[in-house]
Amino acid sequence: MSSTLDAGSWQYRALNELNPGLDYLSLGLEDLVAAGAPVVAGTADLTYSNGLNRFQASHPDRFVQFGISEQHMVSAAAGMATAGTMPFVATFASFLGLLCCEQIRMDVAYTKLPVRLVGHHTGISLGFYGTSHHATEDISTMRAIAGLTVVSPADGPQLRAAIRASADWPEPIYFRISRGRDPQVYGDGVEFEFGKGIEHLRGTDVTIIACGILVHAALQAAERLAEEGVSVGVVDMPTVKPLDEDLVRDVAGRTGVIITAEEHNIIGGLGAAVAEVLAEHPGGARLFRHGIRDEYSLIAAPTRLYAHYRLDGPGLAEVVREQLEPRS
Amino acid sequence: MNDTPHGDAGTDPAEVVARLRDRATFIRTETVRLIEIAKVGHYSSVFSAAEILATLYYDVMHLTPERPDDPDRDRFTIGKGHAAVGMYPILADLGYYPMSALDTYAHLGSAFGDHPDMTKIPGIDFSSGSIGHALSNGIGMALAGRMEGRDFSVFVMLGDGEMQEGQVWEAAMSAAHHKLDRVVAIVDRNGFQLDGEVDDIIGIEPIAEKWRAFGWRVVEVDGHDVEAVRTVLREAKHREPDGVPTCVIARTSKGKGVAYMEEEPGWHLGYLAPQDAERAVAEIRNTKTKGADV
């Protein structure tokens, strides 16, 4: 029977063709394998969501399907790491960062094993799927785990670079990545250095420190505000832990206001990490943490949600304007 | 390959069994000695597992104390990690570290606490303490071992109460699916957990049928009968590969070796003041568990 499907129809297994951005996780792993790293990839019934189907096809002998058993997957990854491999295991960030928190603490971080945890579909990117699928606590929970590095790349190319760089990173890592159809900030071939922020723009009025998809929004906001005569600095802070404290203190000394931007609860996330630095090293800058303000996010299509929570370029520009208004 | 028992149990079956029984007694008496240092500990959890631990470490597993990180060594993970106090003397006895290291047991900053810590103790293949993770850890080892072309078996000891943890069944399902016939789960079926009898808390029977339904080969054994335990574990390790993992359900007695502990489940956690400890050790030394010469 020939297909009578409408041209606009799509199905799950065709996701990668629709969203080439989903390939970056696999591309990074393929880079590592090519460089001789003993990579093993695993997922919990989400190969098409995170694009690991590409790696599964290219390296079937280095791939494990765990099925819907996230906690088992994390503990098994730790076991795999004791036997000479470097496991990358991926599932929705909401499940990895909360459901598997204890397995991550005891089996991965306390043991100092080279396990790489990949939480994808961060923040509110799963939109109408609902609050269960929204990940607005994972930075907080993962950041509180001693010895765990937390990385939130801005886009696919930066994720790929971070994965390549992870070959030499001695600690276990939590990668927090979005959903693969995010606007790109970087081009292919970008480099990554753990623990280093990237100052895209130097501003004199305000500096936005962002991570994940908010980096793109921050650059958009800065462009708009520049037209209005506002000088906005933008820092991409992909390594939330260990935080680039020197850069935070540096920009705090140069601008009067710092605004952190993240698709995460402002409690415990990037904003909190920056606040901790400024609390111990007051540099004169006032801090405003922008994100989800300690609430459960609404459901809607992602674009609508980002607009509602002012986590897109126009919304973030509004937030900056408000923070720069004269304060009585 | 890897049939090189490091515990020097010998080759004559009767001698081996006598030696393993002697080592089980050693595990129990050392447990009493060490718990005296901490003034609190899990006597009966060790006592139910003593013959199994002795048989694994002194006869069945291929171990390399001179190279604790040997990639081809057999692995052991333990879900009932509070029995670690019974493992520490074995590892010292085998030469992973001097016996005197145990003098620091439970002291400030010691490597040796109530649960085993792989980051601090040579010979511990994986840390535990959080119940329900160990089978997953062992399955990960077996998966990686197969990928890396290594030839080792993984033995995982589970408490029977531990089977109440959901992750155990995630792991059980996974092992059979991935055809991990080098994984041997050993359920220490002593019948008790902290709050009482397992079957009163949350019943786990019929456990043999459950493991079989999850795709495992199940063997039941008297966990204090060294000869039987040895036969079962060696068969599990050396049988022809068929993709089926093995679950050994070891029927044991919690507190085995000290009569009043066998009768009173409260000894899951406790402390024996010096005179009682002396009496317990005397009883342990006089108790004859089943073996070739019984």
Coordinates of C-alpha atoms in Angstrom, one line a residue:
Chain A
M1 CA 0.0 0.0 0.0
S2 CA 1.5 3.3 -1.0
S3 CA 1.6 6.0 1.6
T4 CA -1.2 8.5 1.6
L5 CA 0.3 10.6 4.4
D6 CA 0.1 14.4 4.3
A7 CA 3.5 16.0 3.5
G8 CA 3.4 17.7 6.9
S9 CA 3.1 14.4 8.8
W10 CA 6.1 13.2 10.7
Q11 CA 6.9 10.4 13.1
Y12 CA 9.2 9.9 15.9
R13 CA 11.9 7.9 14.2
A14 CA 12.3 10.6 11.6
L15 CA 13.1 13.2 14.2
N16 CA 16.8 13.3 13.4
E17 CA 16.2 14.1 9.8
L18 CA 13.9 16.9 10.9
N19 CA 16.3 18.2 13.6
P20 CA 19.9 17.7 12.5
G21 CA 20.9 19.4 15.8
L22 CA 20.0 16.1 17.5
D23 CA 23.2 14.6 16.0
Y24 CA 25.6 16.5 18.1
L25 CA 25.6 14.2 21.1
S26 CA 26.4 11.2 18.8
L27 CA 28.9 13.3 16.8
G28 CA 30.8 14.1 20.0
L29 CA 30.9 10.4 21.0
E30 CA 32.0 9.4 17.5
D31 CA 34.8 12.0 17.8
L32 CA 35.9 10.4 21.1
V33 CA 35.9 6.9 19.7
A34 CA 37.9 8.1 16.7
A35 CA 40.4 9.5 19.2
G36 CA 40.7 6.1 20.9
A37 CA 38.5 6.8 24.0
P38 CA 36.7 3.7 25.3
V39 CA 33.3 5.3 25.0
V40 CA 30.1 3.4 25.8
A41 CA 26.7 5.0 25.2
G42 CA 23.5 4.1 26.9
T43 CA 20.0 5.4 27.1
A44 CA 16.7 4.6 28.7
D45 CA 14.3 4.2 25.7
L46 CA 15.1 7.6 24.2
T47 CA 17.5 7.0 21.4
Y48 CA 15.5 9.2 19.0
S49 CA 15.0 12.0 21.5
N50 CA 18.7 12.4 22.2
G51 CA 19.9 11.3 18.8
L52 CA 21.9 8.3 20.1
N53 CA 20.3 6.2 17.4
R54 CA 23.1 7.7 15.2
F55 CA 25.8 6.4 17.6
Q56 CA 23.9 3.1 18.0
A57 CA 24.1 2.6 14.2
S58 CA 27.7 3.7 13.8
H59 CA 29.0 1.8 16.9
P60 CA 26.5 -1.0 17.8
D61 CA 29.1 -2.8 19.9
R62 CA 29.6 0.3 22.1
F63 CA 25.9 1.0 22.7
V64 CA 23.6 -0.4 25.5
Q65 CA 19.8 0.0 25.5
F66 CA 18.7 0.0 29.1
G67 CA 15.0 0.4 28.6
I68 CA 12.9 2.5 31.0
S69 CA 15.2 1.9 34.0
E70 CA 17.0 5.1 34.6
Q71 CA 18.3 4.3 38.1
H72 CA 19.6 1.0 37.0
M73 CA 21.2 2.7 34.0
V74 CA 23.2 5.1 36.2
S75 CA 24.4 2.4 38.6
A76 CA 25.3 0.1 35.7
A77 CA 27.2 2.9 34.0
A78 CA 29.2 3.3 37.2
G79 CA 29.9 -0.5 37.1
M80 CA 31.0 -0.1 33.4
A81 CA 33.4 2.7 34.4
T82 CA 35.2 0.4 36.8
A83 CA 35.9 -2.0 33.9
G84 CA 37.9 0.3 31.7
T85 CA 35.2 2.2 29.8
M86 CA 34.0 5.8 29.7
P87 CA 30.2 5.5 29.8
F88 CA 27.8 8.3 28.5
V89 CA 24.3 7.7 29.6
A90 CA 21.4 9.9 28.5
T91 CA 17.8 10.5 29.4
F92 CA 15.5 13.4 30.0
A93 CA 17.1 15.9 32.4
S94 CA 14.0 15.8 34.6
F95 CA 14.5 12.1 35.3
L96 CA 18.3 12.0 35.4
G97 CA 18.7 15.0 37.8
L98 CA 15.9 14.0 40.2
L99 CA 15.0 10.3 39.9
C100 CA 18.7 9.2 39.7
C101 CA 20.1 11.8 42.1
E102 CA 21.1 9.2 44.7
Q103 CA 22.6 6.8 42.3
I104 CA 24.6 9.7 40.8
R105 CA 25.8 10.7 44.2
M106 CA 26.8 7.3 45.5
D107 CA 27.7 5.3 42.4
V108 CA 29.2 8.0 40.2
A109 CA 30.4 11.0 42.1
Y110 CA 31.5 9.6 45.4
T111 CA 33.4 6.9 43.6
K112 CA 35.0 9.5 41.2
L113 CA 34.3 7.3 38.2
P114 CA 34.5 8.7 34.7
V115 CA 30.8 8.5 34.0
R116 CA 29.2 11.2 31.8
L117 CA 25.6 11.8 32.5
V118 CA 23.6 13.6 29.8
G119 CA 20.4 15.2 30.8
H120 CA 18.6 16.4 27.7
H121 CA 15.4 18.4 27.1
T122 CA 16.3 20.8 29.8
G123 CA 14.1 23.5 31.5
I124 CA 10.8 24.0 29.9
S125 CA 11.8 22.7 26.4
L126 CA 9.3 19.8 26.6
G127 CA 6.6 22.4 26.7
F128 CA 3.1 20.9 26.7
Y129 CA 4.4 17.4 27.8
G130 CA 3.9 18.8 31.3
T131 CA 5.6 19.6 34.6
S132 CA 6.8 16.0 35.1
H133 CA 9.0 16.5 32.0
H134 CA 10.2 20.1 32.9
A135 CA 13.7 20.1 34.3
T136 CA 14.1 23.2 36.4
E137 CA 15.9 21.6 39.4
D138 CA 18.6 19.6 37.8
I139 CA 21.4 22.2 38.0
S140 CA 20.6 22.7 41.7
T141 CA 20.6 19.0 42.5
M142 CA 23.7 18.1 40.4
R143 CA 25.6 21.2 41.6
A144 CA 25.1 20.1 45.2
I145 CA 26.8 16.8 44.6
A146 CA 30.5 17.0 45.5
G147 CA 33.0 16.2 42.8
L148 CA 30.4 16.4 40.0
T149 CA 31.2 18.8 37.1
V150 CA 28.1 20.5 35.7
V151 CA 28.1 21.7 32.1
S152 CA 25.3 23.4 30.2
P153 CA 26.4 24.0 26.6
A154 CA 24.7 26.8 24.6
D155 CA 24.2 24.6 21.5
G156 CA 25.2 21.5 19.6
P157 CA 28.6 22.5 18.4
Q158 CA 29.6 23.5 21.9
L159 CA 28.3 20.2 23.3
R160 CA 30.3 18.3 20.7
A161 CA 33.4 20.3 21.7
A162 CA 32.8 19.7 25.4
I163 CA 32.4 16.0 24.8
R164 CA 35.7 16.0 22.9
A165 CA 37.3 17.9 25.8
S166 CA 35.9 15.5 28.3
A167 CA 38.4 12.8 27.3
D168 CA 40.9 14.5 29.6
W169 CA 38.6 15.7 32.3
P170 CA 39.2 13.7 35.5
E171 CA 35.8 14.1 37.2
P172 CA 32.4 12.7 36.4
I173 CA 30.3 15.2 34.4
Y174 CA 26.6 16.1 34.2
F175 CA 25.9 17.6 30.7
R176 CA 22.7 19.6 30.6
I177 CA 21.6 19.9 27.0
S178 CA 18.5 21.1 25.3
R179 CA 16.5 19.4 22.6
G180 CA 18.5 19.7 19.4
R181 CA 16.6 22.3 17.5
D182 CA 18.0 25.2 19.3
P183 CA 19.4 28.2 17.5
Q184 CA 23.2 27.9 17.2
V185 CA 25.6 30.3 18.8
Y186 CA 28.7 28.6 17.7
G187 CA 29.9 27.1 14.5
D188 CA 31.3 23.6 14.0
G189 CA 34.9 23.4 15.1
V190 CA 34.5 25.6 18.2
E191 CA 36.8 24.7 21.1
F192 CA 35.8 24.1 24.7
E193 CA 37.6 24.5 28.0
F194 CA 36.1 23.2 31.2
G195 CA 35.7 25.8 33.9
K196 CA 36.0 28.7 31.6
G197 CA 33.4 31.3 30.7
I198 CA 33.3 33.0 27.3
E199 CA 32.9 36.7 27.2
H200 CA 31.0 37.4 23.9
L201 CA 30.4 41.1 24.5
R202 CA 31.9 43.5 26.9
G203 CA 29.4 46.0 28.2
T204 CA 29.5 48.9 30.6
D205 CA 25.9 49.1 31.8
V206 CA 25.0 45.5 32.5
T207 CA 26.4 42.1 32.0
I208 CA 24.2 39.1 31.3
I209 CA 25.7 35.8 32.4
A210 CA 23.9 32.9 30.8
C211 CA 24.1 29.2 30.2
G212 CA 22.4 26.8 27.8
I213 CA 19.9 28.2 25.3
L214 CA 19.8 31.5 27.2
V215 CA 23.1 32.4 25.7
H216 CA 21.5 32.9 22.3
A217 CA 18.6 34.9 24.0
A218 CA 21.2 37.1 25.7
L219 CA 23.0 37.9 22.5
Q220 CA 19.6 38.7 20.9
A221 CA 18.7 41.0 23.8
A222 CA 22.1 42.7 23.7
E223 CA 21.6 43.5 20.0
R224 CA 18.2 45.0 20.6
L225 CA 19.4 47.0 23.6
A226 CA 22.5 48.3 21.7
E227 CA 20.1 49.9 19.2
E228 CA 18.6 51.7 22.2
G229 CA 22.0 52.9 23.4
V230 CA 22.4 50.4 26.2
S231 CA 25.8 48.7 26.5
V232 CA 25.2 45.1 27.4
G233 CA 27.9 42.5 28.1
V234 CA 27.2 38.8 27.5
V235 CA 29.0 36.0 29.1
D236 CA 28.4 32.3 28.2
M237 CA 29.0 30.3 31.4
P238 CA 28.8 26.7 30.1
T239 CA 30.6 25.2 33.1
V240 CA 28.2 26.0 36.0
K241 CA 30.5 23.9 38.2
P242 CA 33.4 24.6 38.7
L243 CA 32.3 28.1 38.0
D244 CA 34.7 30.6 36.4
E245 CA 34.9 32.7 39.5
D246 CA 37.6 35.0 38.2
L247 CA 35.4 36.0 35.2
V248 CA 32.4 36.6 37.5
R249 CA 34.5 38.9 39.7
D250 CA 36.0 40.6 36.7
V251 CA 32.7 41.5 35.1
A252 CA 31.3 42.5 38.5
G253 CA 34.1 45.0 38.8
R254 CA 33.4 46.4 35.4
T255 CA 29.6 46.7 35.3
G256 CA 27.1 48.0 37.7
V257 CA 24.5 45.2 37.2
I258 CA 24.8 41.5 36.6
I259 CA 21.8 39.6 35.3
T260 CA 22.0 35.8 35.3
A261 CA 19.7 34.0 32.8
E262 CA 18.8 30.3 32.8
E263 CA 15.9 28.1 32.1
H264 CA 15.9 26.8 35.7
N265 CA 14.6 27.7 39.1
I266 CA 16.6 30.7 40.3
I267 CA 17.1 28.8 43.5
G268 CA 20.2 26.6 43.2
G269 CA 21.0 27.3 39.5
L270 CA 23.5 29.4 37.7
G271 CA 22.2 32.6 39.3
A272 CA 22.7 31.1 42.7
A273 CA 26.2 30.0 41.8
V274 CA 27.1 33.5 40.7
A275 CA 25.4 34.9 43.8
E276 CA 27.6 32.7 46.0
V277 CA 30.7 34.2 44.4
L278 CA 29.5 37.8 44.7
A279 CA 28.5 37.2 48.3
E280 CA 32.0 36.1 49.2
H281 CA 33.7 38.6 46.9
P282 CA 31.5 41.7 46.8
G283 CA 32.6 43.6 43.7
G284 CA 30.1 46.4 43.7
A285 CA 27.8 45.0 41.1
R286 CA 24.1 44.4 41.9
L287 CA 22.8 41.0 40.9
F288 CA 19.5 40.0 39.5
R289 CA 18.7 36.3 38.9
H290 CA 16.4 35.7 36.0
G291 CA 14.8 32.3 35.5
I292 CA 11.9 30.4 36.8
R293 CA 11.0 32.1 40.1
D294 CA 10.5 29.1 42.4
E295 CA 7.3 27.9 40.7
Y296 CA 6.2 24.9 38.6
S297 CA 6.2 26.0 35.0
L298 CA 3.0 26.2 33.0
I299 CA 2.4 24.0 30.0
A300 CA 2.3 25.3 26.4
A301 CA 4.3 24.9 23.3
P302 CA 7.9 25.8 24.1
T303 CA 8.0 29.0 22.1
R304 CA 5.0 30.3 24.0
L305 CA 6.5 29.3 27.3
Y306 CA 9.9 30.9 26.6
A307 CA 8.0 34.1 25.8
H308 CA 5.8 33.8 28.9
Y309 CA 8.8 33.4 31.2
R310 CA 10.8 36.1 29.3
L311 CA 13.4 33.5 28.5
D312 CA 13.8 34.6 24.9
G313 CA 15.6 37.6 23.3
P314 CA 12.7 40.1 23.6
G315 CA 11.8 39.0 27.1
L316 CA 15.3 39.1 28.3
A317 CA 15.7 42.6 26.9
E318 CA 12.7 43.7 28.9
V319 CA 14.2 42.2 32.0
V320 CA 17.4 44.1 31.4
R321 CA 15.5 47.4 30.9
E322 CA 13.6 46.9 34.1
Q323 CA 16.8 46.3 36.0
L324 CA 18.4 49.4 34.6
E325 CA 15.6 51.7 35.5
P326 CA 16.5 54.2 38.1
R327 CA 15.7 52.8 41.5
S328 CA 14.1 55.0 44.2
Chain B
M1 CA 40.4 -20.0 32.6
N2 CA 40.9 -18.0 35.7
D3 CA 40.5 -21.1 37.8
T4 CA 43.2 -20.1 40.2
P5 CA 41.9 -19.8 43.7
H6 CA 44.0 -17.3 45.4
G7 CA 42.9 -18.2 48.9
D8 CA 45.2 -21.3 48.9
A9 CA 42.3 -23.5 49.8
G10 CA 44.1 -26.5 48.3
T11 CA 43.0 -29.1 45.8
D12 CA 41.7 -32.0 47.9
P13 CA 38.0 -31.4 48.2
A14 CA 37.8 -32.5 51.8
E15 CA 40.8 -30.3 52.7
V16 CA 39.3 -27.4 50.9
V17 CA 36.0 -27.7 52.6
A18 CA 37.7 -27.9 56.0
R19 CA 39.7 -24.9 55.1
L20 CA 36.7 -22.9 54.0
R21 CA 34.9 -23.8 57.3
D22 CA 37.9 -22.6 59.2
R23 CA 37.8 -19.4 57.3
A24 CA 34.1 -18.9 57.9
T25 CA 34.9 -19.2 61.6
F26 CA 37.7 -16.7 61.1
I27 CA 35.2 -14.3 59.5
R28 CA 32.8 -14.6 62.4
T29 CA 35.4 -14.2 65.2
E30 CA 37.0 -11.2 63.4
T31 CA 33.6 -9.6 63.0
V32 CA 33.1 -9.9 66.8
R33 CA 36.6 -8.4 67.3
L34 CA 36.0 -5.5 65.0
I35 CA 32.6 -4.6 66.2
E36 CA 34.2 -4.3 69.6
I37 CA 36.2 -1.4 68.2
A38 CA 33.1 0.5 66.9
K39 CA 30.9 -0.6 69.8
V40 CA 28.1 -1.2 67.3
G41 CA 27.7 -3.3 64.2
H42 CA 25.9 -5.9 62.1
Y43 CA 26.8 -9.2 63.6
S44 CA 24.1 -11.4 62.3
S45 CA 24.2 -10.1 58.7
V46 CA 27.8 -11.3 58.5
F47 CA 27.1 -14.6 60.2
S48 CA 24.4 -15.6 57.7
A49 CA 26.8 -15.0 54.8
A50 CA 30.1 -16.2 56.3
E51 CA 30.3 -19.6 54.5
I52 CA 29.3 -17.9 51.2
L53 CA 31.9 -15.2 51.6
A54 CA 34.6 -17.7 52.5
T55 CA 33.8 -19.9 49.6
L56 CA 33.8 -17.0 47.1
Y57 CA 37.0 -15.4 48.3
Y58 CA 39.1 -18.4 49.2
D59 CA 38.0 -20.8 46.5
V60 CA 35.8 -19.6 43.7
M61 CA 36.9 -16.2 42.6
H62 CA 40.0 -15.5 40.6
L63 CA 41.7 -12.8 42.7
T64 CA 44.9 -10.8 42.4
P65 CA 45.7 -9.2 45.7
E66 CA 49.1 -8.1 44.4
R67 CA 47.3 -6.3 41.6
P68 CA 43.9 -5.2 42.9
D69 CA 43.1 -3.4 39.7
D70 CA 43.8 -6.4 37.4
P71 CA 41.3 -6.0 34.6
D72 CA 40.7 -9.8 34.4
R73 CA 40.0 -10.4 38.1
D74 CA 36.6 -11.7 39.1
R75 CA 34.4 -9.0 40.7
F76 CA 32.3 -9.0 43.8
T77 CA 29.7 -6.5 44.7
I78 CA 27.5 -6.6 47.8
G79 CA 24.1 -5.0 48.2
K80 CA 23.8 -5.8 51.9
G81 CA 26.9 -3.6 52.4
H82 CA 26.5 -3.6 56.2
A83 CA 28.1 -7.0 56.1
A84 CA 31.4 -5.3 55.0
V85 CA 32.9 -5.9 58.5
G86 CA 33.1 -9.6 57.5
M87 CA 34.8 -8.8 54.2
Y88 CA 37.6 -6.6 55.7
P89 CA 39.4 -9.5 57.5
I90 CA 39.2 -11.6 54.4
L91 CA 40.9 -9.0 52.2
A92 CA 43.6 -8.5 54.8
D93 CA 44.0 -12.3 55.1
L94 CA 44.4 -12.5 51.3
G95 CA 47.1 -9.8 51.4
Y96 CA 45.3 -6.7 50.1
Y97 CA 46.5 -4.8 53.2
P98 CA 48.0 -5.8 56.5
M99 CA 45.7 -7.1 59.2
S100 CA 46.8 -4.3 61.5
A101 CA 45.1 -1.8 59.1
L102 CA 41.8 -3.0 60.7
D103 CA 42.8 -1.6 64.0
T104 CA 41.5 1.7 62.7
Y105 CA 38.0 0.3 62.1
A106 CA 35.4 3.0 62.5
H107 CA 38.0 5.5 63.8
L108 CA 38.0 9.1 62.6
G109 CA 39.0 9.1 58.9
S110 CA 39.5 5.3 58.7
A111 CA 39.0 3.6 55.4
F112 CA 37.0 0.9 57.2
G113 CA 33.5 1.7 58.1
D114 CA 30.2 -0.1 58.3
H115 CA 29.9 -0.2 54.5
P116 CA 32.6 -1.0 52.0
D117 CA 34.3 1.9 50.2
M118 CA 36.1 1.2 46.9
T119 CA 37.8 4.5 46.9
K120 CA 39.6 3.7 50.1
I121 CA 40.0 -0.1 50.3
P122 CA 42.0 -2.2 47.9
G123 CA 40.0 -5.3 46.9
I124 CA 36.6 -3.7 47.2
D125 CA 35.3 -3.7 43.7
F126 CA 32.4 -1.4 44.3
S127 CA 31.1 0.7 47.2
S128 CA 27.8 0.1 48.7
G129 CA 25.5 1.4 51.4
S130 CA 22.5 2.4 49.3
I131 CA 20.5 -0.8 49.1
G132 CA 19.5 -1.9 45.6
H133 CA 22.4 -0.6 43.5
A134 CA 24.8 -3.6 43.6
L135 CA 23.2 -5.8 41.0
S136 CA 23.2 -2.9 38.6
N137 CA 26.8 -2.2 39.4
G138 CA 27.7 -5.8 38.7
I139 CA 25.7 -5.9 35.5
G140 CA 27.6 -2.8 34.3
M141 CA 30.9 -4.5 35.0
A142 CA 29.8 -7.6 33.0
L143 CA 28.6 -5.4 30.1
A144 CA 31.9 -3.6 30.0
G145 CA 33.9 -6.7 30.5
R146 CA 32.2 -8.3 27.4
M147 CA 32.8 -5.1 25.3
E148 CA 36.4 -4.9 26.3
G149 CA 37.0 -8.6 25.7
R150 CA 37.8 -9.4 29.3
D151 CA 37.3 -12.8 30.9
F152 CA 35.8 -12.4 34.4
S153 CA 32.8 -13.3 36.3
V154 CA 30.8 -11.0 38.6
F155 CA 29.3 -12.2 41.8
V156 CA 26.7 -10.1 43.5
M157 CA 25.4 -10.7 47.0
L158 CA 21.9 -9.4 47.8
G159 CA 20.1 -9.3 51.0
D160 CA 16.6 -10.9 50.8
G161 CA 15.1 -7.7 52.2
E162 CA 17.0 -5.9 49.5
M163 CA 14.7 -7.5 46.9
Q164 CA 12.0 -5.1 48.0
E165 CA 14.0 -2.3 46.1
G166 CA 12.6 -1.7 42.7
Q167 CA 16.0 -1.2 41.1
V168 CA 16.9 -4.9 41.8
W169 CA 14.2 -5.9 39.3
E170 CA 15.2 -3.3 36.8
A171 CA 18.7 -4.9 37.0
A172 CA 17.4 -8.5 37.0
M173 CA 15.4 -7.8 33.8
S174 CA 18.4 -6.2 32.2
A175 CA 20.9 -9.1 32.9
A176 CA 18.7 -11.7 31.3
H177 CA 18.0 -9.5 28.3
H178 CA 21.6 -8.8 27.7
K179 CA 22.5 -12.5 28.2
L180 CA 25.0 -11.9 31.0
D181 CA 25.8 -15.4 31.9
R182 CA 28.9 -14.3 33.8
V183 CA 26.8 -12.6 36.4
V184 CA 25.9 -14.7 39.5
A185 CA 23.5 -13.2 42.0
I186 CA 23.5 -14.7 45.5
V187 CA 20.5 -14.0 47.6
D188 CA 21.3 -14.4 51.3
R189 CA 17.9 -15.7 52.3
N190 CA 18.2 -15.3 56.0
G191 CA 14.6 -14.2 56.4
F192 CA 15.1 -11.0 58.4
Q193 CA 15.5 -7.3 57.8
L194 CA 15.9 -4.5 60.3
D195 CA 12.2 -4.3 61.3
G196 CA 11.5 -8.0 61.5
E197 CA 10.8 -11.0 59.2
V198 CA 11.1 -10.2 55.6
D199 CA 7.9 -12.0 54.9
D200 CA 6.0 -9.9 57.4
I201 CA 7.5 -6.6 56.3
I202 CA 6.9 -7.0 52.5
G203 CA 6.8 -10.6 51.4
I204 CA 9.1 -11.6 48.6
E205 CA 8.1 -15.1 48.0
P206 CA 8.0 -17.0 45.7
I207 CA 11.5 -15.7 45.0
A208 CA 12.8 -18.6 42.9
E209 CA 9.8 -18.2 40.6
K210 CA 10.4 -14.5 40.4
W211 CA 14.0 -14.8 39.3
R212 CA 13.1 -17.5 36.9
A213 CA 10.3 -15.3 35.5
F214 CA 12.9 -12.6 35.0
G215 CA 15.0 -15.0 32.9
W216 CA 17.5 -16.4 35.4
R217 CA 18.6 -19.9 36.1
V218 CA 17.9 -20.4 39.8
V219 CA 19.7 -22.7 42.1
E220 CA 18.8 -23.2 45.8
V221 CA 21.3 -24.2 48.4
D222 CA 21.9 -24.4 52.1
G223 CA 24.0 -21.3 52.6
H224 CA 25.9 -22.8 55.5
D225 CA 26.8 -26.1 53.8
V226 CA 30.2 -25.2 52.5
E227 CA 30.4 -28.2 50.2
A228 CA 27.1 -27.5 48.6
V229 CA 27.8 -23.8 48.3
R230 CA 31.1 -24.5 46.7
T231 CA 29.6 -26.9 44.2
V232 CA 26.9 -24.4 43.2
L233 CA 29.2 -21.4 42.9
R234 CA 31.8 -23.3 40.9
E235 CA 29.2 -24.7 38.6
A236 CA 27.7 -21.2 38.1
K237 CA 31.1 -19.9 37.2
H238 CA 32.3 -22.6 34.9
R239 CA 29.3 -23.8 33.1
E240 CA 29.0 -23.6 29.3
P241 CA 28.0 -20.1 28.2
D242 CA 24.2 -20.0 27.4
G243 CA 23.3 -16.4 27.9
V244 CA 21.5 -17.1 31.1
P245 CA 22.6 -15.5 34.4
T246 CA 22.5 -17.5 37.6
C247 CA 20.7 -16.7 40.8
V248 CA 21.7 -18.7 43.8
I249 CA 19.2 -18.6 46.6
A250 CA 21.1 -19.4 49.7
R251 CA 18.9 -20.4 52.6
T252 CA 20.7 -19.2 55.7
S253 CA 20.2 -18.5 59.3
K254 CA 20.6 -14.9 60.5
G255 CA 23.1 -15.0 63.3
K256 CA 24.4 -18.5 62.4
G257 CA 27.0 -19.7 64.9
V258 CA 25.6 -17.9 68.0
A259 CA 22.4 -19.5 69.2
Y260 CA 20.8 -16.6 70.9
M261 CA 21.4 -14.5 67.8
E262 CA 19.7 -17.1 65.6
E263 CA 16.7 -16.9 67.9
E264 CA 16.5 -13.1 68.2
P265 CA 16.4 -11.0 65.0
G266 CA 17.2 -7.8 66.9
W267 CA 20.9 -8.8 66.5
H268 CA 20.8 -7.4 63.0
L269 CA 22.4 -4.4 64.7
G270 CA 23.8 -4.5 68.1
Y271 CA 26.9 -4.7 70.4
L272 CA 28.3 -7.5 72.6
A273 CA 29.9 -6.3 75.7
P274 CA 33.3 -8.0 76.4
Q275 CA 32.0 -11.1 78.4
D276 CA 29.2 -11.8 75.9
A277 CA 31.7 -11.3 73.1
E278 CA 34.0 -13.9 74.6
R279 CA 31.1 -16.3 75.0
A280 CA 30.0 -15.7 71.4
V281 CA 33.5 -16.4 70.1
A282 CA 33.7 -19.6 72.1
E283 CA 30.4 -20.7 70.7
I284 CA 31.4 -19.8 67.1
R285 CA 34.6 -21.8 67.5
N286 CA 32.6 -24.8 68.7
T287 CA 29.8 -24.7 66.1
K288 CA 30.0 -27.3 63.4
T289 CA 28.5 -26.0 60.2
K290 CA 28.0 -28.6 57.5
G291 CA 30.9 -29.8 55.5
A292 CA 32.8 -32.8 54.3
D293 CA 33.8 -33.9 57.7
V294 CA 30.4 -33.6 59.3

